[in-house]
Structures are given as structure tokens and as C-alpha cells.
């Protein structure tokens, strides 16, 4: 099916006079077709439709929503190579990577479908009545979680499938029972349209309420602002820049009725190389580091942008091996010209910093938007004097921090902003130091990794892809893994309701689901 | 022990030049002693101390924190009649009520201690490594919740014990592992000092880290603003007015690093009288209504301030019976002169409204701050035309809304602001209408009650004392019941950490606690 460039408002299509085109980053050339840009009228239509869909959608049995998620997964797979080719054209990401990302996207939908059926997300609690209690009887109290309402999802540039139109936020919101109004990222509107086709087809096949999903496109900031400000929208999922995320948080907090914004914004994912590990395997760690740093031209939220070690021969061996490996890395095409320009600017800032040393660069760029890897080093005291050196440079650039001793290492980590991840490389001999560092790492990050790399975020039950501000706007949650569903839910208590009026899962004859009865866990 | 009027900064006492006195509402006379008012210096000292205490306090085993909570409960009971007498003097609440409130306060601490030992709040999730998985192995992922950091707790005027210095927010924060800097309500500083003495004694007896608890007093808005703005504070618990709550939310959102504010602000707790129930027991419902409305001179967050029924003879019988019962209610002394003045103003506004009918008033006031009960009625269409009629009048005033039919009832409920509670009075014959109304009630409130009254909030596992904005600033939570602990926690994932570095509860040899392994619940 050829791409239409239409907006998807429920199952209807819409066109507008304002159009834009995707640009192939590898060539800098615009791509067909022209895509309609949504204005406030389309925002209003999509949001009102979502509000109408909400009543019916949230009332569906969890199994019905699970089947919808699975149908979306099947429909995405049904798009076949066309999806991979278009995503490749629009993002310059390799086909193999995109194929893997597609797998992650559909597995995520299927995992959330399983979670819907398992029912732990319902948060069921029952405190039976105690009619004989003195001085006052206790009423019958039953609690479950219900969905917040329509969710606005902002697609990310760097995951055209897994964090975009049918990505993690959409999967979590739909699982929770919330209709989704997606704002596609303007860098990959064709990919977004194909995925929207799949979602709309699945919604039709599963008889979902009209408006359970809409896709709005556009390049203007006004579009996103109007979406977040719309009264029908009850929560926001966003992955992108700090500036963009904070702008949405501000709009959401200034609404007559404020709403939660789950914005994943920026992280340099500090890596701490402890002395025993450096001593024993500096070169092997350097190899893993450069691979993680340059993977996908460094365009991951979990890219290791900051590495700490205690100055000495072992850290020198590490830096030298990393520099050697990085010097052989060929530049890859970045996602957009804008991302490339921002990367160049970030690297230029580090190069020109009087206290920062350039250790190595990748090979010469061959194309228009190629990101050349760069490795820098700085002394711990210079980072302490200029904390802006720890700001994210989105792309394959990283900074090695040579600390005077363990005390300085701990002080520097304690002074960092909130992060998605913190990584330790350690041997048994490092455990005492690691134990000393751990409380600070926990305070700063959502995930702590030992002897690995932060890139590669497993979609699982125990994953946390989140962290204290400014890694995210709300460190109490995760945007990856089944816990993400809970972001879009809130608890409701039913006191003395007749059985017939209770939600099915709270009735005495409900099929067994995990629940707490008088505080005690019950599974049967 | 005589009251000192000191501030409690950890286990130290502090005095300042700025002092204030409590006023006995029953007489309007100031009470001894003079209490020190905290300035920014005392805020800074208490918050820094709390930050230092956090590291040690959060590392304690749950059982150690549980014993601290129990010691606080014992110490509060150990204060004996002195506490009740002082609270009675400062609040004018009857001794019997205060004695019950004390029971609720200590039971809450003990329930949270039990919950700490049961461990469900830890949110343990384990996804074991899958080293053989293709194309990539899965790492070992383990998740738990950790505390956010020091919490600022603002005491409420209307619960000098259960929502004040050692009230629900303090109990939840301490249970979660967060030190507390309490701001006592200036209406009952003596009560606050007695409770602080109990907490400090318990902290000493249990060898808690210095600074795990501080009590600051003062009358100025600047004090609260400085507390919420302090960098060491990581979350805020508040119960009070909408204006006060929104001011704190604004300060918290404008910090360099925003923090969550859990503000419980205002609610009129709508009660829906369905036709069958009205027909069958209008008079009995009216009796329960007036009792709930005038309990504690109407000074409850869950006071039934708005009652809906479908116009007709049965609603007339209800209104007439309620008016008759209310006319016999003697005015009680309100908590403060300010609350009394605001109540008088709210009643005056309703009296002067051209579309509102005064049905009845309580007997003539005898004292200076006596709140005279008032019952009003209005037509549904007039409420629709002036939604400000649905705003909270804190005290024993309520408005009966005569709806034309069920459609108007549903439309009016759908147009209401977020509420703590919604109540239905119904018979079997009303179930179809109730089922139609329920989705709207769920969207508007945190708790739905059948054939009862919203006053009397059970401290239990399944309780939700919360609700959509503006009932609270964050409808995703509750401030009463064990779920309240989770407000002060966030998830952290540990990837491939050596056993020795894992938190004890996530190690392979941990004592059994509720957890999810590969998504499946396990209790043993």
C-alpha cells in the first residue's frame, strides 16, 4: 500500500494544507510523499474522539485488550520488509538493527498482553467487612487500579519503532486501558504511517472503540503544546531532549487541571571503572566500551558518555586501548541533520575546552550527516570546577574522568545529576569500594549495572528505564518493562458496594488473580 | 513535662526571636507558652540534618524501622491525658473524639510497622539471567523500591493527631525510609510539641540516626515555602486548603530539581440519593446525612457537602426530614477563628445567592467561634449555570441539588471537579441507574461508598484517600492506608550485580517475601 501522508483520526484519514516531507539523512534529499501537518482542529478532533473511546475501551476485559495488543504486533509483522525499508530510508539506521528493533516492539506488545492476563497490574486489595468490630464495625473495602484516560504519546527520533507510534508508551497506555493520541516524530513520518495502518487495522479487526488510537504529524512545537494542553488528555509519554521534555512538563503543570508527564530526557550513563577491574582487564573493558559508545552512532539514551577511573597506569592502559579502538571506527550517518549539527557542536565545545584533552577521533566522515566518534579525557578536579562537562552530547562522544582517588570519585558521582543508569566494572577485590559507592549510585540512577554496558535495555518485568530528574521528569516510574503500565493507572476504593456493582475482578466469584486480602498475599 | 515552645532540630532544641502563641478557640484567649517560629536558618539546619540522616536511616532493615514506628506509638500513648487535654484546649475538639483520633494515629503507626515486616511495599521483581537465549543472552535483573529522601510534612488543622506531626504522612514517610521535617500547624503547637517529644524519645531509644525527625513551627507562609524549596527535601505531604496546596505545588515545580507534592486539598464528597432508596428510606437517610454533616462541626475533608436527588415527593421527604434534624443541631466551636470566619463567609455567599434556598439552620451560636449548621437547596439547572455553588464550604453546610431526571443527574456529576469520595444510596431497584453512574463516579473520585457516609476513613490496606485534581494534587496515590508508603518510593533495577552487592532482600538467600519471578508471583 503506498503511503498517503494522511493523519489518522481514529479510523478516518485527514489532510491539511500544511505539509512537510521526511528527509533521507544519508543523502539530505526530501522523500515522498508530503505529510499533512496537524493543527489545533485535528488535535481537538483526535482528543475528543479518544475521550469518547475511553468509556468503552476501559470497560473491556483485560483479555480483550490483550488480544488487541497481540493483533497490533501481528499487523506490524505483517507489514514485512516495507516497514524496514522505509525506516531505513528515514533514519539511516541499518536494516539489521531495525529488524531487531521491530522484534523488540512486537515482543513488548506481547509481553504486555501476557501481563494484562496475569493481572498483577490491577493492584487488587480486599479488606473484608468486620461487622462485629468495636467500637465501630469495619466496612467492606476493595481496591483496584483504573486507567487515567487518553494519553498523548510523543515518538522519539532514535527508535522509529520501539519508542515511537507503537512503542513502549503506546503499548503501556493501551494495556492500561487508555486511548492513545500519538504525535509521530517528524523525522520518520512514513514509518509512523505504516505502523499506524497496522494499529488501525488491528483496532478494526478487534472491534475496538473508534478513537482508541490516532496519529497526528507535524513539525511545529504548537502541535505538541496543543496536544498536552487539551482537556481530554490525562497523561503524557515523551522521549526526547531535555528542552522539549521540560516544555511539555511546564504546559502540563499550567493546565487548569494538571496532568502527569513521563518525559525521558537526558542521561550520560556514568561508568565507574574500579581499580581491580582496570588492573586485570583494562583492554577488554576498553573494547566493550568503544563498542557500546559507537553502537548505532551513539544515538542511545543509555550511551556511556562519562567514564570514571582512578588515575594511574591501569587507567592509562584503558584510555590508550579505547583510543586505539575508537580511531578505527568509521562514522555512521546520524538520524537527522539537526542531531548531527548538535553533535558537532557538542564535540566542538569539548575540543575547545582548555582543560579537556582529545584522546582520539574516528575516521574521516564520508557523508553529509556522519557522526565522527570522539574520545576525551579530563581531570576530576576540572570536572568538579565545570559540571557542564557532564552534560549529554547525543552521539558517539565520551569523556574519561581521571580521579585523584576513591574519595574524589565518590564526590564527583555524588555531584552528578540524575541518570538513567550507572555502571560499575569491578572484580572481587573491588567489592568494598563498590559497596561504599552503591548508595550514591542508587540515589542517582534507575538502573545499576555490573560488568556490562548500559546500552541494550531488556524489556522485562524487573527493568527500570527511568531515574531521578533530569534523566526523567518523574523518577518514580519506568518507561520500559511491565511496570510501565502502572504509570497510567490510579487506585480506586469501593466501600460496601453490592456484588453486582463491583468491578468483575473484585467480586467474590472473580477468577483467581494476585491480590491482598487483609494485607496477606493470595494467589489462588 | 511543661511545654517549652522550642523547635526540634533532630534531638536538639532551638529558640528564635519570632514567637507566636496558640489561641483557645473556645475563649479566643492566647495560650502559654510562646512558641519559637522557625526561619530559613532553622529550615536549613533541619533539612541538612535530615539529608545526613537519610543515608543511615534508609539502610536500616525494615524490622528496625518497624520497631521505631511502634516505639513512637507507645511513646504517644505514654503521653497520657496531657496530650488529649492540650489538643482539646487548642482545637476545641471533644476529648472523646481526640481520644479516638489518638487511637487511629497509633494504630496507623502499628499497621505500617506490620506492613514493613510483610514487605509487599518493596516491589521485588526478579528476572533471572538467560545465558543461553539467542540472539542475545538476558542479564540477571532484580528490582526493588528505595526511598526518595527527606520528606516535608505539613500538619493539618482538623486532625491535630492523625494528620499532623505523627500523622499519616509522617508514618508513611518514616516507613518508606525517608526522614521527616514536619511543619506543625500553628493552631495546635502544644499538641505538636508533645508528639514531637514522643517521636524524639522513640528515635533515641531505637538509636535512630540524628535528624530522622525535626519539627519546625511558625505562622509565616515563608516558612513552608523555604521548606519545600530546600534542596534536601525530596517530597512533600500536605493536607489543607486548595490555595495552600497549590502554592506548594508551584514552588516544588519551579525548583531546579522538581519534587512530588502530595497535597490533599478540597472535596465536597457528593452523595447521590437514587430513587428506590429515597422512596423506601428518605427519613433514615436524612438522619444519617445530618449526623455525618455535623460530626466534628463539619470539619472533615470527607464531609458530605453536596447531595443529589431527582426532584419529587421522596426527595421532598428527605429534604424536610434533614431540615428538621439539622434545626436541632447546636453549633460547636470551630478549630480556629479563621476557619470560622471562612465558614461564615461561605454560608453568607450561599444565603445571598438568588437561586439558592435556605432549608434550615442549626440553633443559635453561644460562643465566639461557633459554626452554625446550614442546609441549602438548589435546582440542578442552577448548579449547572453556576458551578461555583459546588465549591467546598469547610464546615457543617451542605447543598441539596434537585435534579430534573437521571440524565441531568449524570450530566451534573460528570461536570464536577475531582473528589475524594462519591457516595450512592441505593436499593436493588436502583442498580441499573447505579451501573450507569458508576463509570462517571470512578472518574471523579478515589473512593466510592454505597449506603454509608464518607466521613470515617478506615486506615486499611484497601483504603484510598485521594482522588483526581483538585481533591488532591496527585490522584495516583492515597494519603491513608498502607498504599500511602509507595508515594515515597521509586524503583531501582540491579543488572548482573554480584550477590554480595545486592540489597539483602534481592539476594538468592533472602528470607521469603512476596515477589515476582519472571513475572510469576511467588510467596514462598
mmCIF file of N, CA and C in Angstrom, chain A residues 91-149:
data_model
loop_
_atom_site.group_PDB
_atom_site.id
_atom_site.type_symbol
_atom_site.label_atom_id
_atom_site.label_comp_id
_atom_site.label_asym_id
_atom_site.label_seq_id
_atom_site.Cartn_x
_atom_site.Cartn_y
_atom_site.Cartn_z
ATOM 1 N N UNK A 91 15.703 6.956 8.657
ATOM 2 C CA UNK A 91 16.533 7.080 9.866
ATOM 3 C C UNK A 91 18.007 6.818 9.613
ATOM 4 N N UNK A 92 18.322 6.192 8.462
ATOM 5 C CA UNK A 92 19.690 5.749 8.162
ATOM 6 C C UNK A 92 20.165 4.677 9.131
ATOM 7 N N UNK A 93 19.276 4.159 9.976
ATOM 8 C CA UNK A 93 19.691 3.052 10.844
ATOM 9 C C UNK A 93 19.791 1.784 9.995
ATOM 10 N N UNK A 94 20.759 0.918 10.282
ATOM 11 C CA UNK A 94 20.938 -0.303 9.482
ATOM 12 C C UNK A 94 19.699 -1.196 9.541
ATOM 13 N N UNK A 95 19.464 -1.925 8.437
ATOM 14 C CA UNK A 95 18.290 -2.790 8.367
ATOM 15 C C UNK A 95 18.287 -3.831 9.475
ATOM 16 N N UNK A 96 19.450 -4.350 9.791
ATOM 17 C CA UNK A 96 19.514 -5.396 10.803
ATOM 18 C C UNK A 96 19.091 -4.846 12.177
ATOM 19 N N UNK A 97 19.590 -3.663 12.472
ATOM 20 C CA UNK A 97 19.192 -3.025 13.720
ATOM 21 C C UNK A 97 17.686 -2.797 13.748
ATOM 22 N N UNK A 98 17.128 -2.323 12.630
ATOM 23 C CA UNK A 98 15.693 -2.035 12.586
ATOM 24 C C UNK A 98 14.876 -3.313 12.708
ATOM 25 N N UNK A 99 15.393 -4.365 12.133
ATOM 26 C CA UNK A 99 14.701 -5.639 12.241
ATOM 27 C C UNK A 99 14.693 -6.097 13.700
ATOM 28 N N UNK A 100 15.819 -5.913 14.372
ATOM 29 C CA UNK A 100 15.872 -6.230 15.796
ATOM 30 C C UNK A 100 14.938 -5.342 16.597
ATOM 31 N N UNK A 101 14.888 -4.070 16.235
ATOM 32 C CA UNK A 101 14.013 -3.140 16.955
ATOM 33 C C UNK A 101 12.545 -3.505 16.746
ATOM 34 N N UNK A 102 12.225 -3.968 15.542
ATOM 35 C CA UNK A 102 10.854 -4.421 15.292
ATOM 36 C C UNK A 102 10.519 -5.608 16.197
ATOM 37 N N UNK A 103 11.456 -6.524 16.319
ATOM 38 C CA UNK A 103 11.250 -7.673 17.205
ATOM 39 C C UNK A 103 10.992 -7.228 18.633
ATOM 40 N N UNK A 104 11.761 -6.249 19.062
ATOM 41 C CA UNK A 104 11.595 -5.727 20.410
ATOM 42 C C UNK A 104 10.215 -5.078 20.578
ATOM 43 N N UNK A 105 9.787 -4.367 19.532
ATOM 44 C CA UNK A 105 8.498 -3.678 19.576
ATOM 45 C C UNK A 105 7.343 -4.671 19.699
ATOM 46 N N UNK A 106 7.365 -5.709 18.894
ATOM 47 C CA UNK A 106 6.244 -6.663 18.937
ATOM 48 C C UNK A 106 6.338 -7.543 20.184
ATOM 49 N N UNK A 107 7.551 -7.861 20.616
ATOM 50 C CA UNK A 107 7.673 -8.643 21.861
ATOM 51 C C UNK A 107 7.152 -7.857 23.054
ATOM 52 N N UNK A 108 7.370 -6.560 23.010
ATOM 53 C CA UNK A 108 6.881 -5.683 24.068
ATOM 54 C C UNK A 108 5.351 -5.714 24.118
ATOM 55 N N UNK A 109 4.731 -5.609 22.954
ATOM 56 C CA UNK A 109 3.270 -5.673 22.906
ATOM 57 C C UNK A 109 2.783 -7.021 23.446
ATOM 58 N N UNK A 110 3.477 -8.094 23.086
ATOM 59 C CA UNK A 110 3.047 -9.427 23.534
ATOM 60 C C UNK A 110 3.288 -9.628 25.027
ATOM 61 N N UNK A 111 4.398 -9.098 25.520
ATOM 62 C CA UNK A 111 4.658 -9.194 26.965
ATOM 63 C C UNK A 111 3.575 -8.449 27.750
ATOM 64 N N UNK A 112 3.195 -7.280 27.245
ATOM 65 C CA UNK A 112 2.157 -6.514 27.929
ATOM 66 C C UNK A 112 0.807 -7.236 27.843
ATOM 67 N N UNK A 113 0.573 -7.946 26.741
ATOM 68 C CA UNK A 113 -0.654 -8.748 26.638
ATOM 69 C C UNK A 113 -0.640 -9.843 27.706
ATOM 70 N N UNK A 114 0.501 -10.506 27.885
ATOM 71 C CA UNK A 114 0.604 -11.533 28.940
ATOM 72 C C UNK A 114 0.358 -10.913 30.306
ATOM 73 N N UNK A 115 0.935 -9.741 30.508
ATOM 74 C CA UNK A 115 0.796 -9.066 31.801
ATOM 75 C C UNK A 115 -0.669 -8.703 32.061
ATOM 76 N N UNK A 116 -1.362 -8.278 31.007
ATOM 77 C CA UNK A 116 -2.780 -7.954 31.165
ATOM 78 C C UNK A 116 -3.543 -9.163 31.690
ATOM 79 N N UNK A 117 -3.228 -10.331 31.130
ATOM 80 C CA UNK A 117 -3.948 -11.542 31.548
ATOM 81 C C UNK A 117 -3.551 -11.963 32.957
ATOM 82 N N UNK A 118 -2.287 -11.746 33.314
ATOM 83 C CA UNK A 118 -1.826 -12.168 34.646
ATOM 84 C C UNK A 118 -2.449 -11.305 35.746
ATOM 85 N N UNK A 119 -2.651 -10.013 35.448
ATOM 86 C CA UNK A 119 -3.491 -9.198 36.331
ATOM 87 C C UNK A 119 -2.822 -8.551 37.528
ATOM 88 N N UNK A 120 -1.514 -8.705 37.693
ATOM 89 C CA UNK A 120 -0.856 -8.070 38.840
ATOM 90 C C UNK A 120 -0.990 -6.552 38.828
ATOM 91 N N UNK A 121 -1.052 -5.972 37.625
ATOM 92 C CA UNK A 121 -1.161 -4.520 37.465
ATOM 93 C C UNK A 121 -2.465 -3.983 38.066
ATOM 94 N N UNK A 122 -3.455 -4.851 38.284
ATOM 95 C CA UNK A 122 -4.736 -4.376 38.815
ATOM 96 C C UNK A 122 -4.611 -3.902 40.255
ATOM 97 N N UNK A 123 -3.577 -4.368 40.954
ATOM 98 C CA UNK A 123 -3.363 -3.930 42.332
ATOM 99 C C UNK A 123 -4.537 -4.241 43.244
ATOM 100 N N UNK A 124 -5.086 -5.466 43.133
ATOM 101 C CA UNK A 124 -6.300 -5.793 43.896
ATOM 102 C C UNK A 124 -5.999 -5.929 45.388
ATOM 103 N N UNK A 125 -6.803 -5.270 46.184
ATOM 104 C CA UNK A 125 -6.708 -5.360 47.651
ATOM 105 C C UNK A 125 -8.121 -5.461 48.218
ATOM 106 N N UNK A 126 -8.306 -6.385 49.102
ATOM 107 C CA UNK A 126 -9.624 -6.578 49.709
ATOM 108 C C UNK A 126 -9.476 -6.631 51.228
ATOM 109 N N UNK A 127 -10.167 -5.736 51.923
ATOM 110 C CA UNK A 127 -10.247 -5.798 53.384
ATOM 111 C C UNK A 127 -11.694 -6.106 53.724
ATOM 112 N N UNK A 128 -11.993 -7.372 54.024
ATOM 113 C CA UNK A 128 -13.405 -7.737 54.250
ATOM 114 C C UNK A 128 -14.006 -6.988 55.437
ATOM 115 N N UNK A 129 -15.303 -6.859 55.411
ATOM 116 C CA UNK A 129 -16.013 -6.177 56.497
ATOM 117 C C UNK A 129 -15.776 -6.896 57.823
ATOM 118 N N UNK A 130 -15.714 -6.115 58.880
ATOM 119 C CA UNK A 130 -15.661 -6.672 60.243
ATOM 120 C C UNK A 130 -16.858 -6.107 61.004
ATOM 121 N N UNK A 131 -18.031 -6.734 60.795
ATOM 122 C CA UNK A 131 -19.260 -6.131 61.355
ATOM 123 C C UNK A 131 -19.281 -6.146 62.879
ATOM 124 N N UNK A 132 -18.503 -7.031 63.493
ATOM 125 C CA UNK A 132 -18.541 -7.152 64.958
ATOM 126 C C UNK A 132 -17.463 -6.312 65.636
ATOM 127 N N UNK A 133 -16.633 -5.637 64.847
ATOM 128 C CA UNK A 133 -15.524 -4.908 65.465
ATOM 129 C C UNK A 133 -16.058 -3.793 66.385
ATOM 130 N N UNK A 134 -15.379 -3.560 67.505
ATOM 131 C CA UNK A 134 -15.748 -2.441 68.383
ATOM 132 C C UNK A 134 -14.582 -1.462 68.449
ATOM 133 N N UNK A 135 -14.770 -0.175 68.675
ATOM 134 C CA UNK A 135 -16.087 0.441 68.904
ATOM 135 C C UNK A 135 -16.903 0.594 67.615
ATOM 136 N N UNK A 136 -16.260 0.485 66.440
ATOM 137 C CA UNK A 136 -17.014 0.669 65.199
ATOM 138 C C UNK A 136 -16.757 -0.520 64.270
ATOM 139 N N UNK A 137 -17.768 -0.978 63.547
ATOM 140 C CA UNK A 137 -17.529 -2.041 62.571
ATOM 141 C C UNK A 137 -16.649 -1.531 61.422
ATOM 142 N N UNK A 138 -15.930 -2.447 60.769
ATOM 143 C CA UNK A 138 -15.182 -2.046 59.583
ATOM 144 C C UNK A 138 -16.010 -2.346 58.340
ATOM 145 N N UNK A 139 -16.088 -1.380 57.416
ATOM 146 C CA UNK A 139 -16.827 -1.658 56.175
ATOM 147 C C UNK A 139 -16.022 -2.598 55.283
ATOM 148 N N UNK A 140 -16.680 -3.118 54.259
ATOM 149 C CA UNK A 140 -16.010 -3.916 53.230
ATOM 150 C C UNK A 140 -15.298 -2.951 52.282
ATOM 151 N N UNK A 141 -13.983 -3.119 52.143
ATOM 152 C CA UNK A 141 -13.192 -2.211 51.300
ATOM 153 C C UNK A 141 -12.479 -3.021 50.224
ATOM 154 N N UNK A 142 -12.620 -2.581 48.982
ATOM 155 C CA UNK A 142 -11.973 -3.302 47.874
ATOM 156 C C UNK A 142 -11.329 -2.274 46.949
ATOM 157 N N UNK A 143 -10.099 -2.559 46.579
ATOM 158 C CA UNK A 143 -9.345 -1.588 45.773
ATOM 159 C C UNK A 143 -8.870 -2.221 44.465
ATOM 160 N N UNK A 144 -8.941 -1.442 43.403
ATOM 161 C CA UNK A 144 -8.287 -1.825 42.137
ATOM 162 C C UNK A 144 -7.723 -0.565 41.511
ATOM 163 N N UNK A 145 -6.928 -0.723 40.470
ATOM 164 C CA UNK A 145 -6.439 0.424 39.724
ATOM 165 C C UNK A 145 -7.256 0.588 38.454
ATOM 166 N N UNK A 146 -7.537 1.851 38.114
ATOM 167 C CA UNK A 146 -8.266 2.132 36.874
ATOM 168 C C UNK A 146 -7.409 3.077 36.017
ATOM 169 N N UNK A 147 -7.661 3.080 34.691
ATOM 170 C CA UNK A 147 -6.849 3.932 33.799
ATOM 171 C C UNK A 147 -7.148 5.410 33.968
ATOM 172 N N UNK A 148 -6.146 6.248 33.672
ATOM 173 C CA UNK A 148 -6.273 7.698 33.845
ATOM 174 C C UNK A 148 -7.148 8.346 32.781
ATOM 175 N N UNK A 149 -7.079 7.833 31.553
ATOM 176 C CA UNK A 149 -7.785 8.469 30.438
ATOM 177 C C UNK A 149 -6.851 8.570 29.242
#
